[in-house]
Tab-separated table of N, CA and C in Angstrom:
chain	number	residue	atom	x	y	z
A	1	MET	N	-30.251	64.294	196.159
A	1	MET	CA	-29.458	65.145	194.723
A	1	MET	C	-27.990	65.107	194.920
A	2	LYS	N	-27.647	64.402	193.804
A	2	LYS	CA	-26.044	64.688	193.551
A	2	LYS	C	-25.400	65.622	193.066
A	3	VAL	N	-24.650	66.429	193.743
A	3	VAL	CA	-24.228	67.494	193.017
A	3	VAL	C	-22.763	67.421	192.623
A	4	PHE	N	-22.253	67.557	191.355
A	4	PHE	CA	-21.015	67.050	190.953
A	4	PHE	C	-20.059	68.387	191.072
A	5	ASP	N	-18.625	68.139	191.431
A	5	ASP	CA	-17.878	68.907	191.260
A	5	ASP	C	-17.016	68.679	189.929
A	6	THR	N	-16.048	70.010	189.806
A	6	THR	CA	-15.097	70.007	188.858
A	6	THR	C	-14.365	68.834	188.178
A	7	ASN	N	-13.831	68.062	189.457
A	7	ASN	CA	-12.578	66.778	189.284
A	7	ASN	C	-13.705	65.853	188.639
A	8	ALA	N	-15.141	65.922	189.115
A	8	ALA	CA	-15.775	64.491	188.978
A	8	ALA	C	-16.297	64.985	187.651
A	9	VAL	N	-16.613	65.946	186.912
A	9	VAL	CA	-17.144	66.086	185.725
A	9	VAL	C	-15.567	65.613	184.608
A	10	LEU	N	-14.831	66.384	184.726
A	10	LEU	CA	-13.500	66.300	184.135
A	10	LEU	C	-13.118	65.038	184.135
A	11	ARG	N	-12.994	64.210	185.137
A	11	ARG	CA	-12.664	63.018	185.201
A	11	ARG	C	-13.656	62.264	183.986
A	12	TYR	N	-15.275	62.509	184.045
A	12	TYR	CA	-15.788	61.813	183.464
A	12	TYR	C	-15.617	62.272	181.857
A	13	ILE	N	-15.522	63.493	181.706
A	13	ILE	CA	-15.396	63.997	180.236
A	13	ILE	C	-13.955	63.558	179.508
A	14	LEU	N	-12.975	63.427	180.471
A	14	LEU	CA	-11.438	63.273	179.902
A	14	LEU	C	-11.472	61.849	180.028
A	15	GLN	N	-12.102	61.051	180.727
A	15	GLN	CA	-11.678	59.336	180.482
A	15	GLN	C	-10.276	58.971	181.287
A	16	ASP	N	-9.772	59.877	181.955
A	16	ASP	CA	-8.157	59.545	182.300
A	16	ASP	C	-8.156	58.858	183.475
A	17	ASP	N	-9.113	58.470	184.161
A	17	ASP	CA	-9.053	57.537	185.061
A	17	ASP	C	-10.156	56.845	185.226
A	18	GLU	N	-10.188	55.786	184.158
A	18	GLU	CA	-11.404	54.925	184.034
A	18	GLU	C	-12.340	54.406	185.259
A	19	LYS	N	-11.553	54.090	186.554
A	19	LYS	CA	-12.229	53.733	187.692
A	19	LYS	C	-13.344	55.350	187.992
A	20	MET	N	-12.537	56.079	187.940
A	20	MET	CA	-13.448	57.632	188.501
A	20	MET	C	-14.501	57.815	187.483
A	21	ALA	N	-14.015	57.752	186.119
A	21	ALA	CA	-15.186	58.064	185.151
A	21	ALA	C	-16.450	57.373	185.143
A	22	ASP	N	-15.970	55.987	185.002
A	22	ASP	CA	-17.393	55.015	185.614
A	22	ASP	C	-18.080	55.298	186.697
A	23	VAL	N	-17.544	55.453	187.779
A	23	VAL	CA	-18.451	55.952	189.054
A	23	VAL	C	-19.282	57.276	188.929
A	24	VAL	N	-18.522	58.314	188.241
A	24	VAL	CA	-19.194	59.426	187.823
A	24	VAL	C	-20.480	58.850	186.510
A	25	GLU	N	-19.916	58.253	185.713
A	25	GLU	CA	-21.287	57.810	184.910
A	25	GLU	C	-22.333	56.907	185.313
A	26	ASP	N	-22.281	56.053	186.345
A	26	ASP	CA	-23.097	55.144	186.910
A	26	ASP	C	-24.044	56.530	187.640
A	27	HIS	N	-23.412	57.156	188.201
A	27	HIS	CA	-24.263	58.179	189.150
A	27	HIS	C	-24.938	59.136	188.359
A	28	LEU	N	-24.264	59.793	187.093
A	28	LEU	CA	-25.203	60.413	186.134
A	28	LEU	C	-26.212	59.609	185.715
A	29	LYS	N	-26.254	58.436	185.528
A	29	LYS	CA	-27.248	57.410	184.514
A	29	LYS	C	-28.194	57.558	185.861
A	30	GLN	N	-28.250	57.266	187.138
A	30	GLN	CA	-28.774	57.178	188.302
A	30	GLN	C	-29.842	58.505	188.391
A	31	GLY	N	-29.492	59.512	187.652
A	31	GLY	CA	-30.741	60.886	187.584
A	31	GLY	C	-30.025	61.382	188.981
A	32	ASP	N	-31.195	62.423	189.306
A	32	ASP	CA	-31.189	63.454	190.485
A	32	ASP	C	-30.002	63.699	190.641
A	33	SER	N	-28.971	64.140	189.497
A	33	SER	CA	-27.904	64.836	189.175
A	33	SER	C	-27.922	66.349	188.828
A	34	PHE	N	-26.730	67.184	189.637
A	34	PHE	CA	-26.990	68.690	189.568
A	34	PHE	C	-25.618	69.131	189.156
A	35	ILE	N	-25.156	69.946	188.038
A	35	ILE	CA	-23.936	70.375	188.415
A	35	ILE	C	-23.996	71.888	188.530
A	36	PRO	N	-23.356	72.657	189.083
A	36	PRO	CA	-23.606	74.159	189.133
A	36	PRO	C	-22.915	74.832	188.219
A	37	THR	N	-23.724	76.017	187.881
A	37	THR	CA	-22.781	77.001	186.766
A	37	THR	C	-21.439	76.992	186.927
A	38	GLU	N	-21.049	77.130	188.470
A	38	GLU	CA	-19.872	77.289	188.607
A	38	GLU	C	-18.821	76.247	188.010
A	39	VAL	N	-19.336	75.127	188.290
A	39	VAL	CA	-18.242	74.060	187.790
A	39	VAL	C	-18.418	73.806	186.384
A	40	ILE	N	-19.701	74.181	185.559
A	40	ILE	CA	-19.148	74.024	184.498
A	40	ILE	C	-18.426	75.225	183.705
A	41	ALA	N	-18.443	76.314	184.519
A	41	ALA	CA	-17.557	77.405	184.266
A	41	ALA	C	-15.740	76.918	184.242
A	42	GLU	N	-15.486	76.462	185.386
A	42	GLU	CA	-14.408	76.035	185.933
A	42	GLU	C	-13.777	74.804	184.862
A	43	VAL	N	-14.775	73.780	184.235
A	43	VAL	CA	-14.600	72.890	183.403
A	43	VAL	C	-14.303	73.304	182.051
A	44	VAL	N	-14.991	74.285	181.808
A	44	VAL	CA	-14.607	74.926	180.574
A	44	VAL	C	-13.471	75.686	180.504
A	45	TYR	N	-12.742	76.243	181.637
A	45	TYR	CA	-11.760	77.339	181.910
A	45	TYR	C	-10.371	75.823	181.870
A	46	VAL	N	-10.365	74.915	182.391
A	46	VAL	CA	-9.790	73.738	182.316
A	46	VAL	C	-9.476	73.189	181.083
A	47	LEU	N	-10.474	72.877	180.594
A	47	LEU	CA	-10.544	72.244	179.118
A	47	LEU	C	-9.710	72.955	178.048
A	48	ASN	N	-9.996	74.101	178.156
A	48	ASN	CA	-9.755	75.287	177.130
A	48	ASN	C	-8.208	75.731	177.576
A	49	GLY	N	-7.555	75.966	179.005
A	49	GLY	CA	-6.424	76.287	178.957
A	49	GLY	C	-5.610	75.577	179.217
A	50	VAL	N	-5.746	74.314	180.293
A	50	VAL	CA	-4.988	73.302	180.828
A	50	VAL	C	-4.966	72.342	179.278
A	51	TYR	N	-5.603	71.670	179.148
A	51	TYR	CA	-6.253	70.643	178.346
A	51	TYR	C	-5.840	71.262	176.699
A	52	GLN	N	-5.913	72.593	176.346
A	52	GLN	CA	-5.882	73.278	174.846
A	52	GLN	C	-7.258	72.330	174.214
A	53	VAL	N	-8.332	71.935	174.727
A	53	VAL	CA	-9.359	71.525	173.867
A	53	VAL	C	-9.846	72.748	173.042
A	54	PRO	N	-10.032	72.564	171.877
A	54	PRO	CA	-10.876	73.474	170.948
A	54	PRO	C	-11.992	73.783	171.264
A	55	ARG	N	-12.635	74.966	171.553
A	55	ARG	CA	-13.654	75.679	171.615
A	55	ARG	C	-15.269	74.628	171.025
A	56	GLN	N	-14.976	74.377	170.327
A	56	GLN	CA	-16.009	73.792	169.460
A	56	GLN	C	-16.573	72.531	170.384
A	57	GLU	N	-15.273	71.589	170.352
A	57	GLU	CA	-15.217	70.429	171.007
A	57	GLU	C	-15.965	70.554	172.554
A	58	ILE	N	-15.260	71.528	173.323
A	58	ILE	CA	-15.666	71.945	174.718
A	58	ILE	C	-17.283	72.248	174.571
A	59	THR	N	-17.711	72.998	173.845
A	59	THR	CA	-19.055	73.152	173.878
A	59	THR	C	-19.993	71.660	173.425
A	60	ALA	N	-19.507	71.234	172.582
A	60	ALA	CA	-19.816	69.678	172.314
A	60	ALA	C	-19.887	68.736	173.252
A	61	VAL	N	-18.827	68.619	173.709
A	61	VAL	CA	-18.780	67.761	175.174
A	61	VAL	C	-19.509	68.408	176.441
A	62	ILE	N	-19.647	69.235	176.458
A	62	ILE	CA	-20.568	69.800	177.828
A	62	ILE	C	-21.982	69.818	177.167
A	63	SER	N	-22.401	69.965	176.454
A	63	SER	CA	-23.984	69.892	175.918
A	63	SER	C	-24.224	68.483	176.082
A	64	GLY	N	-23.258	67.717	175.638
A	64	GLY	CA	-23.368	66.036	175.705
A	64	GLY	C	-23.883	65.353	177.168
A	65	VAL	N	-22.800	66.018	178.119
A	65	VAL	CA	-22.958	65.603	179.302
A	65	VAL	C	-24.350	66.599	179.872
A	66	LEU	N	-24.792	67.715	179.614
A	66	LEU	CA	-26.363	68.143	179.899
A	66	LEU	C	-27.373	67.358	179.550
A	67	MET	N	-27.293	66.563	178.563
A	67	MET	CA	-28.439	65.771	177.831
A	67	MET	C	-28.466	64.336	178.785
A	68	GLU	N	-27.594	64.555	179.917
A	68	GLU	CA	-27.502	63.294	180.568
A	68	GLU	C	-28.324	63.070	181.683
A	69	ASP	N	-29.614	63.711	181.513
A	69	ASP	CA	-30.481	63.908	182.622
A	69	ASP	C	-30.113	64.670	183.784
A	70	VAL	N	-29.141	65.942	183.616
A	70	VAL	CA	-28.679	66.724	184.643
A	70	VAL	C	-29.278	67.825	184.880
A	71	SER	N	-29.429	68.329	186.160
A	71	SER	CA	-29.846	69.929	186.127
A	71	SER	C	-28.961	70.598	186.310
A	72	VAL	N	-29.000	71.588	186.161
A	72	VAL	CA	-28.676	73.062	186.487
A	72	VAL	C	-29.203	74.008	186.265
A	73	THR	N	-28.657	75.089	187.077
A	73	THR	CA	-29.227	76.202	187.351
A	73	THR	C	-29.176	77.195	185.937
A	74	ASN	N	-30.387	77.626	185.341
A	74	ASN	CA	-30.181	78.573	183.929
A	74	ASN	C	-29.888	77.747	182.769
A	75	ALA	N	-30.410	76.590	182.358
A	75	ALA	CA	-29.926	76.063	181.419
A	75	ALA	C	-29.774	76.596	180.004
A	76	ALA	N	-30.656	77.774	179.983
A	76	ALA	CA	-30.930	78.590	178.563
A	76	ALA	C	-29.653	79.612	178.350
A	77	VAL	N	-29.203	80.126	179.610
A	77	VAL	CA	-28.216	80.671	179.907
A	77	VAL	C	-26.934	79.961	179.610
A	78	ILE	N	-26.676	78.852	179.950
A	78	ILE	CA	-25.576	78.062	179.963
A	78	ILE	C	-25.237	77.519	178.453
A	79	ILE	N	-26.376	77.322	177.792
A	79	ILE	CA	-26.445	76.706	176.454
A	79	ILE	C	-26.436	78.057	175.426
A	80	LYS	N	-26.928	79.270	175.750
A	80	LYS	CA	-26.187	80.334	174.857
A	80	LYS	C	-24.612	80.847	175.164
A	81	GLY	N	-24.510	80.534	176.596
A	81	GLY	CA	-23.208	80.890	176.781
A	81	GLY	C	-21.852	79.603	175.894
A	82	LEU	N	-22.518	78.412	175.601
A	82	LEU	CA	-21.840	77.586	175.193
A	82	LEU	C	-21.655	77.863	173.937
A	83	GLU	N	-22.651	78.057	173.323
A	83	GLU	CA	-22.931	78.355	171.834
A	83	GLU	C	-22.173	79.547	171.186
A	84	THR	N	-22.026	80.795	172.416
A	84	THR	CA	-21.166	81.974	172.008
A	84	THR	C	-19.682	81.737	172.194
A	85	PHE	N	-19.618	80.865	172.977
A	85	PHE	CA	-18.010	80.352	173.442
A	85	PHE	C	-17.327	79.674	172.195
A	86	ALA	N	-18.363	78.860	171.644
A	86	ALA	CA	-17.884	77.948	170.458
A	86	ALA	C	-17.599	78.958	169.223
A	87	THR	N	-17.847	80.165	168.937
A	87	THR	CA	-18.002	80.938	168.014
A	87	THR	C	-17.267	82.110	168.164
A	88	THR	N	-16.510	82.674	169.421
A	88	THR	CA	-16.110	83.902	169.503
A	88	THR	C	-14.841	83.757	170.312
A	89	THR	N	-13.893	84.945	170.711
A	89	THR	CA	-12.888	84.729	171.325
A	89	THR	C	-13.348	85.028	172.942
A	90	LEU	N	-14.284	85.158	173.305
A	90	LEU	CA	-14.770	85.534	174.641
A	90	LEU	C	-14.074	84.563	175.575
A	91	ASP	N	-14.189	85.000	177.202
A	91	ASP	CA	-13.974	84.201	177.734
A	91	ASP	C	-15.023	83.298	178.306
A	92	PHE	N	-15.201	82.162	179.330
A	92	PHE	CA	-16.587	81.730	178.901
A	92	PHE	C	-17.817	82.237	180.165
A	93	VAL	N	-16.975	83.123	181.176
A	93	VAL	CA	-17.742	83.873	181.810
A	93	VAL	C	-18.451	85.076	181.216
A	94	ASP	N	-17.891	85.699	180.054
A	94	ASP	CA	-18.378	86.676	179.010
A	94	ASP	C	-19.514	85.728	178.284
A	95	CYS	N	-19.317	84.940	177.912
A	95	CYS	CA	-20.257	84.361	177.084
A	95	CYS	C	-21.673	83.812	178.188
A	96	LEU	N	-21.422	83.347	179.340
A	96	LEU	CA	-22.400	83.108	180.325
A	96	LEU	C	-22.935	84.521	180.058
A	97	MET	N	-22.798	85.813	180.548
A	97	MET	CA	-23.502	86.896	180.518
A	97	MET	C	-23.892	87.540	179.241
A	98	ILE	N	-23.548	87.071	178.432
A	98	ILE	CA	-24.447	87.091	176.836
A	98	ILE	C	-25.650	86.194	176.908
A	99	GLY	N	-25.491	85.044	177.636
A	99	GLY	CA	-26.738	84.039	177.730
A	99	GLY	C	-27.624	84.610	178.856
A	100	TYR	N	-27.140	85.492	179.553
A	100	TYR	CA	-28.026	86.136	180.452
A	100	TYR	C	-28.932	87.274	179.877
A	101	GLN	N	-28.374	87.909	178.720
A	101	GLN	CA	-28.989	89.169	177.954
A	101	GLN	C	-29.650	88.421	177.364
A	102	TYR	N	-29.162	87.345	176.469
A	102	TYR	CA	-30.322	86.608	175.948
A	102	TYR	C	-31.454	85.873	176.410
A	103	ASP	N	-31.368	85.851	177.443
A	103	ASP	CA	-32.310	85.246	178.361
A	103	ASP	C	-33.560	86.130	179.108
A	104	GLY	N	-33.232	87.650	178.577
A	104	GLY	CA	-34.152	88.726	178.574
A	104	GLY	C	-33.585	89.563	180.124
A	105	ASN	N	-32.496	89.537	180.573
A	105	ASN	CA	-31.993	90.197	181.566
A	105	ASN	C	-31.038	91.415	180.953
A	106	ILE	N	-31.029	92.204	181.634
A	106	ILE	CA	-30.137	93.526	181.383
A	106	ILE	C	-28.634	93.140	182.082
A	107	VAL	N	-27.858	93.569	181.177
A	107	VAL	CA	-26.508	93.062	181.717
A	107	VAL	C	-25.702	94.668	181.905
A	108	PHE	N	-24.951	94.618	182.727
A	108	PHE	CA	-24.204	95.943	183.397
A	108	PHE	C	-22.573	95.412	183.264
A	109	THR	N	-22.021	96.279	182.157
A	109	THR	CA	-20.432	95.974	182.423
A	109	THR	C	-19.629	96.865	181.538
A	110	PHE	N	-18.362	97.289	182.162
A	110	PHE	CA	-17.511	98.174	181.759
A	110	PHE	C	-16.389	97.509	180.727
A	111	ASP	N	-16.657	96.218	180.419
A	111	ASP	CA	-15.657	95.493	179.646
A	111	ASP	C	-16.177	95.706	178.303
A	112	LYS	N	-15.299	96.681	177.476
A	112	LYS	CA	-15.458	96.961	176.155
A	112	LYS	C	-15.956	95.845	175.052
A	113	LYS	N	-15.195	94.847	175.180
A	113	LYS	CA	-15.565	93.980	174.327
A	113	LYS	C	-16.892	93.271	174.508
A	114	LEU	N	-17.073	93.114	175.649
A	114	LEU	CA	-18.427	92.166	176.036
A	114	LEU	C	-19.667	93.429	175.576
A	115	LYS	N	-19.433	94.401	176.183
A	115	LYS	CA	-20.354	95.551	175.665
A	115	LYS	C	-20.616	95.633	174.368
A	116	LYS	N	-19.677	95.310	173.444
A	116	LYS	CA	-20.075	95.475	171.906
A	116	LYS	C	-20.836	94.370	171.656
A	117	MET	N	-20.439	92.911	172.127
A	117	MET	CA	-21.123	91.816	171.619
A	117	MET	C	-22.205	92.062	172.413
A	118	LEU	N	-22.700	92.457	173.531
A	118	LEU	CA	-24.260	92.649	174.279
A	118	LEU	C	-24.787	93.830	173.328
A	119	GLU	N	-24.357	94.849	173.097
A	119	GLU	CA	-25.173	95.903	172.112
A	119	GLU	C	-25.347	95.060	170.943
A	120	LYS	N	-24.894	94.517	169.881
A	120	LYS	CA	-25.042	93.406	168.869
A	120	LYS	C	-26.431	92.485	169.068
A	121	LEU	N	-26.329	92.202	170.226
A	121	LEU	CA	-27.341	91.190	170.800
A	121	LEU	C	-28.670	92.012	170.822
A	122	SER	N	-28.622	93.558	171.757
A	122	SER	CA	-29.807	94.378	171.693
A	122	SER	C	-30.096	94.604	170.242
A	123	ALA	N	-29.447	95.068	169.366
A	123	ALA	CA	-29.639	95.512	167.806
A	123	ALA	C	-30.279	94.320	167.276
A	124	GLY	N	-30.220	93.266	167.198
A	124	GLY	CA	-30.319	92.190	166.409
A	124	GLY	C	-31.305	91.094	166.614
């Protein structure tokens, strides 16, 4: 299995180094690829914070990468996290926590903003 790090995923998404992007694409097409949740979180952070990519675009682009026959841990959590990230102002890790609750887990937090969103999810 090939495990991709943040730098590799960013090169593929940003296409800012054609050779590196092509190498990543070739490996993704071969299958047996894994992107850890931590890497996805860091990619979201860099795209949003450093490159100022809009949230909806980040969600679309990462969802596209995940369609490339890539394995991830907790796919349902990541997808719900991305959907939440696109429509809120929460940071991505908080959005992942919403994904965990959506997936049937109980999330414990002192974060008031996150707690309010989690309560809405529980009520709805």
